[in-house]
Short mmCIF file of C-alpha atoms in Angstrom, two decimals:
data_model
loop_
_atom_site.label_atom_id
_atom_site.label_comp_id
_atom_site.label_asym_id
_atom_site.label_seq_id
_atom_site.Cartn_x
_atom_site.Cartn_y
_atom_site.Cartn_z
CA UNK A 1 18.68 13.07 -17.08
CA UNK A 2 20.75 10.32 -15.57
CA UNK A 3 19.82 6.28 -15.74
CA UNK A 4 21.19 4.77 -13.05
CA UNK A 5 21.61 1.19 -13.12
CA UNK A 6 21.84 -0.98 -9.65
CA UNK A 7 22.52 -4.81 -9.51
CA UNK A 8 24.68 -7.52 -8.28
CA UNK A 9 25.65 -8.48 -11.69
CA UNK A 10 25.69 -5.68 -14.63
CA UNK A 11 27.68 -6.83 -17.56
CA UNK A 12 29.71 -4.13 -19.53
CA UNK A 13 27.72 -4.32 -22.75
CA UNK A 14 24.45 -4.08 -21.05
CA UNK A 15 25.63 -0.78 -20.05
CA UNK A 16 26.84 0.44 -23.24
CA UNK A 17 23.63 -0.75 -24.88
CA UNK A 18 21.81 1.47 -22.67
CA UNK A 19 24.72 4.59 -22.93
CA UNK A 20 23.62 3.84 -26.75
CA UNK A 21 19.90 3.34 -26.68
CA UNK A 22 19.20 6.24 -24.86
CA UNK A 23 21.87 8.93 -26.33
CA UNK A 24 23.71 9.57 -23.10
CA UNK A 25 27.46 11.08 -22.82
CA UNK A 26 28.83 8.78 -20.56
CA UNK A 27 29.25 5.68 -17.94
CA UNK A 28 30.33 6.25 -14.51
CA UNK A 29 30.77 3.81 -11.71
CA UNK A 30 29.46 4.72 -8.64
CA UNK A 31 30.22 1.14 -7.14
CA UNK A 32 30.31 -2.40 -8.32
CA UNK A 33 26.89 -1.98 -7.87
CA UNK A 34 25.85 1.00 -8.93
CA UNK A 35 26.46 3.06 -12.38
CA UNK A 36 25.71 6.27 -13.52
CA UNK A 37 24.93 6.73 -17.25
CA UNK A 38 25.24 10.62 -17.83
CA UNK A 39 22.86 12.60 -19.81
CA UNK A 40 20.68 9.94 -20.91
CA UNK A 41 17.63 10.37 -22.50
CA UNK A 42 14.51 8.75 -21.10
CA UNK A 43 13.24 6.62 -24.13
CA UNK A 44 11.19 3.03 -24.23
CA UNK A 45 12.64 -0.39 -24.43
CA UNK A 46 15.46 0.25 -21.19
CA UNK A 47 12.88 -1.67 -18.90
CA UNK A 48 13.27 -4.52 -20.56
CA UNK A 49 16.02 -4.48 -21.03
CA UNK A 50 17.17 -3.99 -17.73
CA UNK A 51 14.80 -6.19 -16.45
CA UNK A 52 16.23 -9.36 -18.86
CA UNK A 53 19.77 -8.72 -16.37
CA UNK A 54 18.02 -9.06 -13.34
CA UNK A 55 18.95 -5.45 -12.95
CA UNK A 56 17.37 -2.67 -11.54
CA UNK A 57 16.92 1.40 -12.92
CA UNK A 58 15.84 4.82 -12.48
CA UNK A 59 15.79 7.62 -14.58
CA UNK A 60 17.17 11.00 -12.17
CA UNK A 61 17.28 14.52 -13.09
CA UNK A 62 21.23 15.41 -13.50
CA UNK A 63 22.30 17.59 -10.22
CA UNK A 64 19.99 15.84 -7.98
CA UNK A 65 21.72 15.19 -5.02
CA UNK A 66 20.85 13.14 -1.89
CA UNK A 67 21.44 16.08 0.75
CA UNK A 68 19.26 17.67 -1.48
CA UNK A 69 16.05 15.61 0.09
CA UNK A 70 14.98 16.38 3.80
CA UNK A 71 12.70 13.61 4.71
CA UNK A 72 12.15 10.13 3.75
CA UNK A 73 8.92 8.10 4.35
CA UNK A 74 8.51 4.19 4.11
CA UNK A 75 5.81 1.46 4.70
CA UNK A 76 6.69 -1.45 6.82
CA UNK A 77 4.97 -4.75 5.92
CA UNK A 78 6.67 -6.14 2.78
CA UNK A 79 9.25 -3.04 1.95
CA UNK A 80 10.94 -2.12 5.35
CA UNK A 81 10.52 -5.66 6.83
CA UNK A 82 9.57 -9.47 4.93
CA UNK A 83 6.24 -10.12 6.35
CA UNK A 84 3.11 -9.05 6.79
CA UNK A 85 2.88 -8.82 10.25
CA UNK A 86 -0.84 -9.36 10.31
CA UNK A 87 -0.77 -12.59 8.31
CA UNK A 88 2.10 -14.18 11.04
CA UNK A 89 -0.25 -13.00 13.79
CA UNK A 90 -3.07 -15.17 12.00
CA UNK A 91 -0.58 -17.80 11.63
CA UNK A 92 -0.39 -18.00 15.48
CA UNK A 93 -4.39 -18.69 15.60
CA UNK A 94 -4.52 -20.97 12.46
CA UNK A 95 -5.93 -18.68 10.21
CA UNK A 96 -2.70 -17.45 8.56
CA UNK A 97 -4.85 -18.51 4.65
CA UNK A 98 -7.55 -16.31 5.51
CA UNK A 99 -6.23 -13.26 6.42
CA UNK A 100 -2.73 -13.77 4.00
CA UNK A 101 -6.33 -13.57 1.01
CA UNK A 102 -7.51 -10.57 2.10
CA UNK A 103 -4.28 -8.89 2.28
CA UNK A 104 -3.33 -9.60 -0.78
CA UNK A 105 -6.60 -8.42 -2.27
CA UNK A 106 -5.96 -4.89 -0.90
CA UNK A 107 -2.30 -4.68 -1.45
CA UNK A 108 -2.92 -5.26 -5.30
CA UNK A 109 -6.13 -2.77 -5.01
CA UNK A 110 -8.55 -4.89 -5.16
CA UNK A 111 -10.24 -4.14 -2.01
CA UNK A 112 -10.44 -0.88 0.00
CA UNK A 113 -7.61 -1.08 2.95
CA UNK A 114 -10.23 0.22 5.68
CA UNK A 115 -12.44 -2.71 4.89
CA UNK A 116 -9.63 -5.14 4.59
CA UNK A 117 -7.86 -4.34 8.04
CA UNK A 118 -11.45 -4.30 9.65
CA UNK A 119 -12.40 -8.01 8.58
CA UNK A 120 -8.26 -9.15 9.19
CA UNK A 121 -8.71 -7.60 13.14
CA UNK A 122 -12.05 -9.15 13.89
CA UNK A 123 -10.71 -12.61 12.76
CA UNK A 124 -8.02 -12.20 15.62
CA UNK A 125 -10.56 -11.64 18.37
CA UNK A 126 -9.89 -13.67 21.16
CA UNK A 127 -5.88 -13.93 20.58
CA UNK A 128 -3.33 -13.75 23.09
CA UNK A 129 -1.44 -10.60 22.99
CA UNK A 130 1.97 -12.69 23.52
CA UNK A 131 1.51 -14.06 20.07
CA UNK A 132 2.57 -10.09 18.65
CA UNK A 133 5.71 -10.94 20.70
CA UNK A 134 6.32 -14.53 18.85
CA UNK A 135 5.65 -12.61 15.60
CA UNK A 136 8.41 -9.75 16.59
CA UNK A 137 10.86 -12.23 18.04
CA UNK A 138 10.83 -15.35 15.39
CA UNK A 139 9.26 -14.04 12.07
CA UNK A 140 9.99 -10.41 11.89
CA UNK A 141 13.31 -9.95 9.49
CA UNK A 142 14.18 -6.71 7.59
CA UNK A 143 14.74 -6.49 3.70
CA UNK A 144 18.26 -6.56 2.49
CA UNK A 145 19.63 -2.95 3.23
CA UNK A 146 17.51 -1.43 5.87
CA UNK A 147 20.45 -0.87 8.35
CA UNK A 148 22.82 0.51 5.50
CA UNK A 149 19.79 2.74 3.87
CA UNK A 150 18.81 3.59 7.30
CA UNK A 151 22.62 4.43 8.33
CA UNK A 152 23.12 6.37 5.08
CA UNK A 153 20.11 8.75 5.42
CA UNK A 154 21.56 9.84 9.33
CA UNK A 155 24.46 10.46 7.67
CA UNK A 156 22.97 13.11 4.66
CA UNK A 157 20.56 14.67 7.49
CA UNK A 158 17.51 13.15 6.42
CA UNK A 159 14.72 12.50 8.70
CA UNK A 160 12.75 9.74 8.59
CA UNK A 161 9.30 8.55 9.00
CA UNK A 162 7.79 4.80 9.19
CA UNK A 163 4.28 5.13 7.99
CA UNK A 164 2.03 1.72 8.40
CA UNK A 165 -1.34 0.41 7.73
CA UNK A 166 -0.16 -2.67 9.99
CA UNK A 167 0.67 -1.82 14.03
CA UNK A 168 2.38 -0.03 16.41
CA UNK A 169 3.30 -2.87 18.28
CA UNK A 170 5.96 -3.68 15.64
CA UNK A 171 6.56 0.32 14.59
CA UNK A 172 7.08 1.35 18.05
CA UNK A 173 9.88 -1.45 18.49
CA UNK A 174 10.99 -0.48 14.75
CA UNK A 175 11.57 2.83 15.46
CA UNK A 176 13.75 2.72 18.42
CA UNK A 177 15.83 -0.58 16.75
CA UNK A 178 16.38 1.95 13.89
CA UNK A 179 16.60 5.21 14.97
CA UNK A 180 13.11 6.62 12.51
CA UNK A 181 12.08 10.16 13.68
CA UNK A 182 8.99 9.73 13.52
CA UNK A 183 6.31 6.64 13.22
CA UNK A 184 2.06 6.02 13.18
CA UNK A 185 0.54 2.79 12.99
CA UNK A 186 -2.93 1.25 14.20
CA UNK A 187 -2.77 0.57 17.47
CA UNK A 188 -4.78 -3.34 18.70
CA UNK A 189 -7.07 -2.93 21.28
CA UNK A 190 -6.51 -5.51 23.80
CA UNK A 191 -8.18 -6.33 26.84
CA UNK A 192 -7.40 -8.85 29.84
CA UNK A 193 -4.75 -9.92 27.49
CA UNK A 194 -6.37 -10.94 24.53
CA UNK A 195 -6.94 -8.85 21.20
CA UNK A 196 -10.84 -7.98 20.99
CA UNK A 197 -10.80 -7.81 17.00
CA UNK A 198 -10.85 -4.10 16.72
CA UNK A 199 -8.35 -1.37 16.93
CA UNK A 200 -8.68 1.38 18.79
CA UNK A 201 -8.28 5.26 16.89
CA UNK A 202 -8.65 6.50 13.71
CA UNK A 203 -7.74 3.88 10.79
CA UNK A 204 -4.34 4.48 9.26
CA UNK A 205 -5.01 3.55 5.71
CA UNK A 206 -3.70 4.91 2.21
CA UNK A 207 -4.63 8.48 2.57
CA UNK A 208 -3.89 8.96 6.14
CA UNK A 209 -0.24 7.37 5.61
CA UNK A 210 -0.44 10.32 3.10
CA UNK A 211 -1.92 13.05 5.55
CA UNK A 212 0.87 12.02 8.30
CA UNK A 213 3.65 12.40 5.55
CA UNK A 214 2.29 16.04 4.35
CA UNK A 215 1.80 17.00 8.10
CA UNK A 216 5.22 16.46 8.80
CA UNK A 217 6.37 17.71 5.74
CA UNK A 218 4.86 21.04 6.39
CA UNK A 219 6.26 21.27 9.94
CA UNK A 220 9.46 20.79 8.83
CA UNK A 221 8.88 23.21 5.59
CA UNK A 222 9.68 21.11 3.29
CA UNK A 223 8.29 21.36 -0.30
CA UNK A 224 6.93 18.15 -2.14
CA UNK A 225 10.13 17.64 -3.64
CA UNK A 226 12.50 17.16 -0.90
CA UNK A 227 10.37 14.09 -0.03
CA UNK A 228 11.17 10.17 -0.97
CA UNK A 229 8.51 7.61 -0.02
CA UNK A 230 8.70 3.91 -0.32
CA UNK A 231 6.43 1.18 -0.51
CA UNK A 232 4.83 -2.11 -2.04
CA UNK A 233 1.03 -2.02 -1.71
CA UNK A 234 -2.21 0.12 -3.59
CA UNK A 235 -2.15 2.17 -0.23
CA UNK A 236 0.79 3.79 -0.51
CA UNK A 237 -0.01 5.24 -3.30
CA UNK A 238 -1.71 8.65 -1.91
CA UNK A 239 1.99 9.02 -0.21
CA UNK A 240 3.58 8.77 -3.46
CA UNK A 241 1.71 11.38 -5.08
CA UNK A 242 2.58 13.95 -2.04
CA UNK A 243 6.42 12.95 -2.86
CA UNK A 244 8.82 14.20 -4.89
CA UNK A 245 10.32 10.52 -5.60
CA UNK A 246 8.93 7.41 -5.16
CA UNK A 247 10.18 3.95 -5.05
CA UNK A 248 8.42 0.49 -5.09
CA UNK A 249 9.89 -2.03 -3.32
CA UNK A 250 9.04 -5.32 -4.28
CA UNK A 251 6.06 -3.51 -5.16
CA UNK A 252 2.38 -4.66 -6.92
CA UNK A 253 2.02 -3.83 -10.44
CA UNK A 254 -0.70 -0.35 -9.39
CA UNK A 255 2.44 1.11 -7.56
CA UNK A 256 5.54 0.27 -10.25
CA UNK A 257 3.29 2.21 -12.25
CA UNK A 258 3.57 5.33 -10.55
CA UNK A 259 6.78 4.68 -9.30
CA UNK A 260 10.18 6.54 -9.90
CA UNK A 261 12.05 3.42 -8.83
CA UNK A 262 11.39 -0.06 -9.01
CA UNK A 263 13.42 -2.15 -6.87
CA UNK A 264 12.89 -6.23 -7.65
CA UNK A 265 16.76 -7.22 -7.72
CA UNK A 266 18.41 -4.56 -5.34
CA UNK A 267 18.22 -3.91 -1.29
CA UNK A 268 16.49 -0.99 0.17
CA UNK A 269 20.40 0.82 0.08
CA UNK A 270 20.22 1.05 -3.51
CA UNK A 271 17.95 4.27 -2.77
CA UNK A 272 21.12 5.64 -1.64
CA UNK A 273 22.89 5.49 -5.03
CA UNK A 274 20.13 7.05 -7.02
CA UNK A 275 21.76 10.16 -6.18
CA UNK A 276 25.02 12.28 -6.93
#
């Protein structure tokens, strides 16, 4: 195995701590960001550590390589972008507190998604459609390294997917900003203008994120393993389990603890320097 260690900030003797603690053979610098340690062993106590620094780690299997993946998968709301676009929408109608509750109950698991998006939609009946526009235009922002994570994957022939329990309003506009193969969202049914509370389709929750992610998968005849997914919430976790590496963005405590990766310090192109 490898620990590799990503973060503004990592101090010499934190690394050699960690070369020590868990038996490895060596340190190698990837970047001034980024460090290898070679042949370490995967043993307790390096999460706290790391997480003291303010630093960020994963433990990889030595040899794994980042051409060696063929498809990477991510959530929007809260790991590919800063908001929840639902809860700005709200914002625009005054009832940003009561919808911001209820997704927050479901992202930590505390609520089934389908039952959450359902009650969020219905408070929005009657809204303008040009407030998804404000939301886009003024609020939208994407976490630190989306461009150079985004840029990097082109570059090692990875396709990519967006995968979202929020909209295609934003996805659709997402995907052609950022170049993603592929994207599925709910879509807002609207009429005259206005959104009438519902959505219109199947509901994309937790395990149809997943069943988009192994359809394409399969088309593309890719095993399990060739797959990263990303994401913050309780519903991504069905996509993580039909992965071969996961990472957690910013993520609730029931996804870090499935996760590969946690990322809390570093930008989304960290993912990049997990591998040789």
């Amino acid at each position: 195995m490898n620990l590799v260690v990503l973060g503004q900030d990592i101090e010499t003797r934190l690394l050699k701590t960690l070369a020590k603690h868990t038996g490895a053979e060596r340190i190698e610098q990837i970047h001034p960001t980024a460090f290898r340690i070679v042949g370490a062993l995967t043993r307790e106590g390096v999460a706290p550590l790391c997480e003291e620094a303010s630093v960020d780690f994963a433990f990889v299997p030595s040899g794994r390589r980042l051409d060696d993946f063929g498809l990477f998968v991510t959530d929007m709301d809260s790991t590919l972008i800063d908001i929840e676009c639902i809860d700005e929408i709200a914002f625009e109608y005054g009832k940003k507190t009561q919808v911001a509750e209820i997704t927050e109950a479901a992202m930590r698991g505390e609520m089934d998604f389908r039952e959450s998006l359902t009650r969020r939609v219905d408070l929005l009946t009657g809204l303008d459609v040009s407030a998804l526009e404000t939301v886009f235009e003024e609020r939208l922002n994407l976490n630190p390294g989306a461009h150079e994570l985004m840029a990097g994957l082109k570059k090692a022939g990875i396709a990519s997917m967006l995968v979202s329990g929020g909209f295609t309003f934003f996805t659709e506009r997402l995907k052609a900003d950022l170049g993603f193969d592929f994207a599925y969202a709910n879509e807002l049914e609207v009429s005259d203008g206005k959104l009438t509370g519902r959505v219109s389709g199947p509901i994309i929750d937790g395990e149809a994120k997943a069943a988009h992610l192994v359809r394409v998968r399969d088309e593309m005849a890719l095993p399990a393993d060739r797959v990263i997914a990303a994401g913050d919430g309780a519903n991504d976790l069905p996509m993580f389990r039909a992965s071969g590496f996961s990472v957690a963005f910013r993520g609730k405590p029931v996804l870090r603890a499935e996760a590969d990766c946690c990322l809390n310090h570093s930008g989304l192109d960290a993912i990049l320097d997990l591998f040789e």
